[in-house]
Amino acid sequence: MDRFRTMESFVRVVRAGSFTIAASQLGLSRALVSRHVSELEGRLGARLLNRSTRSLNLTEEGAAYLEFCERVFRDIESNERAILRTRQEPVGTLKLLAPKSFGTMHLSDAVIAFAKLQPRLRVSLVLENTPYRGAYDFGERGLDLVLCFSTMRSASVVEQEIASVEWTLCASPDYLARAGRPQTPSDLGDHACLVHVDVMPNDSIWRFEGPTRPSLASQATAGLSPPKRGARRRKGPIAVKVRGAFFSNAALTLGKAAAAGLGVTLVPRYAVADDLAAGTLVNVLPRYRVASRTLLAVYPQAPVIPRKVQAFVEFLKVWMAEHDIGRRKPRVAAASTRE
Amino acid sequence: MDRFRTMESFVRVVRAGSFTIAASQLGLSRALVSRHVSELEGRLGARLLNRSTRSLNLTEEGAAYLEFCERVFRDIESNERAILRTRQEPVGTLKLLAPKSFGTMHLSDAVIAFAKLQPRLRVSLVLENTPYRGAYDFGERGLDLVLCFSTMRSASVVEQEIASVEWTLCASPDYLARAGRPQTPSDLGDHACLVHVDVMPNDSIWRFEGPTRPSLASQATAGLSPPKRGARRRKGPIAVKVRGAFFSNAALTLGKAAAAGLGVTLVPRYAVADDLAAGTLVNVLPRYRVASRTLLAVYPQAPVIPRKVQAFVEFLKVWMAEHDIGRRKPRVAAASTRE
DNA sequence: GTTATTGTTGTGTAATATGCAACAATAGAT
DNA sequence: ATCTATTGTTGCATATTACACAACAATAAC
């Protein structure tokens, strides 16, 4: 028999001073309440209250047990409320894992802003490029949220899109002047390419779509095919196996290398936004689109999502949008002036 | 669902690090243990442990809840042991109620001796002559044990015989010299009787049995009727309504009054044992037997009797026998020299 | 005495706790 | 990479038991 319920009945009987009243308060029959108390007495091996048809009186053991019950109930109540609060407000510790370069570039600012908003929440931001072991991260390492650019392809996690991060192909003007400006992706085979290597099997295969029609006016006059969104037409994806001249898993490093004239690099736009704005780097093959990668927030599949995770994901989405991180046409000047 | 069991399952799972092992330890199926934990998580609204087929890991809430569970279990265990101990050894407070005269004369000594033997037990001895309200005493007043000479005639109490207390009819030699020595109970109607009044409807009706055959030899020679136990033969009870000259509910007072020559009194033998030994009082109508009254230990009917009550009743029985309290042929001299 | 109300107990039924078996997921072995 | 063994989960049938109703015993008030 459920011990909690028997204890509850007992406490109620004592408080009400009557089995009948207690039963009606509990929404049970007198019979059951009586059995509950008897059960308790049987298990404890002691009479808890002297019943005499017209009055109930606690025995010595009963008084001690009543006190105990009330303590346990208080304990339970406070504890359960504390745990239930994790659904209401972000409390505890939020453990984040993110790729190093993205983390240092932007996430750290977002996390700091978030931590300011949530003074009751401890935040742990781990930056590394060797993660994504799936369940291991959430289990053994106790991570709450992993931010990454590749799907985990696992049914036991939830992946939520945070932002689309544009990658951009760029080189320094002086390099282009020296090596020539490529006109199609396949031209890149002859260039010195600075390759961003993930730990994932990210080979040095660069993929493009395009080219985009040079003139918008020509489409408007044609009138045969309905204008597609963005007034742009794509061709099938083009994959180019590039010759690596320089490798790094740090996009910033690659950007610096490109600015130094080492070659052409394909990196997240955010990593070279400043150089592009300053003109130390310029876009290469602007008429070809580089597939953007989606920043994913990954957390364990569970019936209830901890409020802290939910809150951070929501915050990050807004923050990313507000700061134009990864926007296809970033207002670079504005972005650099913003906080 | 039984919260204790779900908690138990959860704790076991964490300790074992596996649902399967925990289930076998608990003697349950994996399915049920899984359900238990799920139940718990559902009620708390938080995932308690991240399960990843090969390893289990507590979440933040899980760790907090585990600690809570263990605290509750420790609590329960210690409390239940404390209460179970009341069945093993006499602990707590033993509240006694006894008639005033008997209490002051003998019970107090017994109780003091008992209290010495049971240093962990507090004893409360209330002496009064207005008790026996049955359930009220055990209920409202919280008494554990009532000692009295009259049955409560209630199904909700247990009455245990402690000792048979002889009453004796006696007077001072000088009174008998003055007023004459009664030969039969009915002679008492002409005497000054000192009446012990209880609060109970104990009228001044005195009851006798007898007379006893004066000679034992006469029976041995007769050989017709088999000798009855004690070689004594009784006649039917004789009831005499006596004329009260003096009333008291204190047997000692009546004894003193009798010793002072005020009349004949019928009191518990223990109250006049010293006077009888000293000769300041002598037995009247020795061939008639006065109905002895049985000292009863009365306590509430309950499935389990508290050890303290049981212990005291046993102790009192032995003590009464050892001290010859109420014995029909008391070794008065010996009784007074004993402890 | 009579009555009304209390706590307890017997009994049938509805709720649910439980085990079994099939399933999904994963870590390690081949 | 594929296979295998093992884990935790879920659907389903069933045995358990929690529960209310009603009859009962006891008692306080009338």
PDB file of C-alpha atoms (C1' of nucleotides) in Angstrom, chain A residues 18-20 30-31 34-35 51 53-54 156, chain C residues 4-11 25-27:
ATOM      1  CA  SER A  18     -11.973  12.562  12.967  1.00  0.00           C
ATOM      2  CA  PHE A  19     -11.798   9.792  10.425  1.00  0.00           C
ATOM      3  CA  THR A  20     -15.050  10.867   8.862  1.00  0.00           C
ATOM      4  CA  ARG A  30     -14.017   6.397   5.846  1.00  0.00           C
ATOM      5  CA  ALA A  31     -13.280   2.740   5.331  1.00  0.00           C
ATOM      6  CA  SER A  34      -9.350   3.691   8.563  1.00  0.00           C
ATOM      7  CA  ARG A  35      -7.426   1.047   6.653  1.00  0.00           C
ATOM      8  CA  ARG A  51      -9.864   5.945  19.063  1.00  0.00           C
ATOM      9  CA  THR A  53     -15.847   6.596  18.961  1.00  0.00           C
ATOM     10  CA  ARG A  54     -16.230  10.154  20.092  1.00  0.00           C
ATOM     11  CA  SER A 156      17.692  10.779 -29.507  1.00  0.00           C
TER      12      SER A 156
ATOM     13  C1'  DA C   4     -27.512   9.154  16.054  1.00  0.00           C
ATOM     14  C1'  DT C   5     -22.869   9.019  14.945  1.00  0.00           C
ATOM     15  C1'  DT C   6     -18.419   7.091  15.084  1.00  0.00           C
ATOM     16  C1'  DG C   7     -14.676   3.779  13.535  1.00  0.00           C
ATOM     17  C1'  DT C   8     -14.196  -1.049  11.720  1.00  0.00           C
ATOM     18  C1'  DT C   9     -14.816  -5.007   8.671  1.00  0.00           C
ATOM     19  C1'  DG C  10     -16.747  -8.098   4.795  1.00  0.00           C
ATOM     20  C1'  DT C  11     -17.323  -8.131  -0.142  1.00  0.00           C
ATOM     21  C1'  DA C  25      18.959   2.206 -30.134  1.00  0.00           C
ATOM     22  C1'  DT C  26      23.701   1.726 -29.507  1.00  0.00           C
ATOM     23  C1'  DA C  27      28.589   0.041 -28.318  1.00  0.00           C
TER      24       DA C  27
END
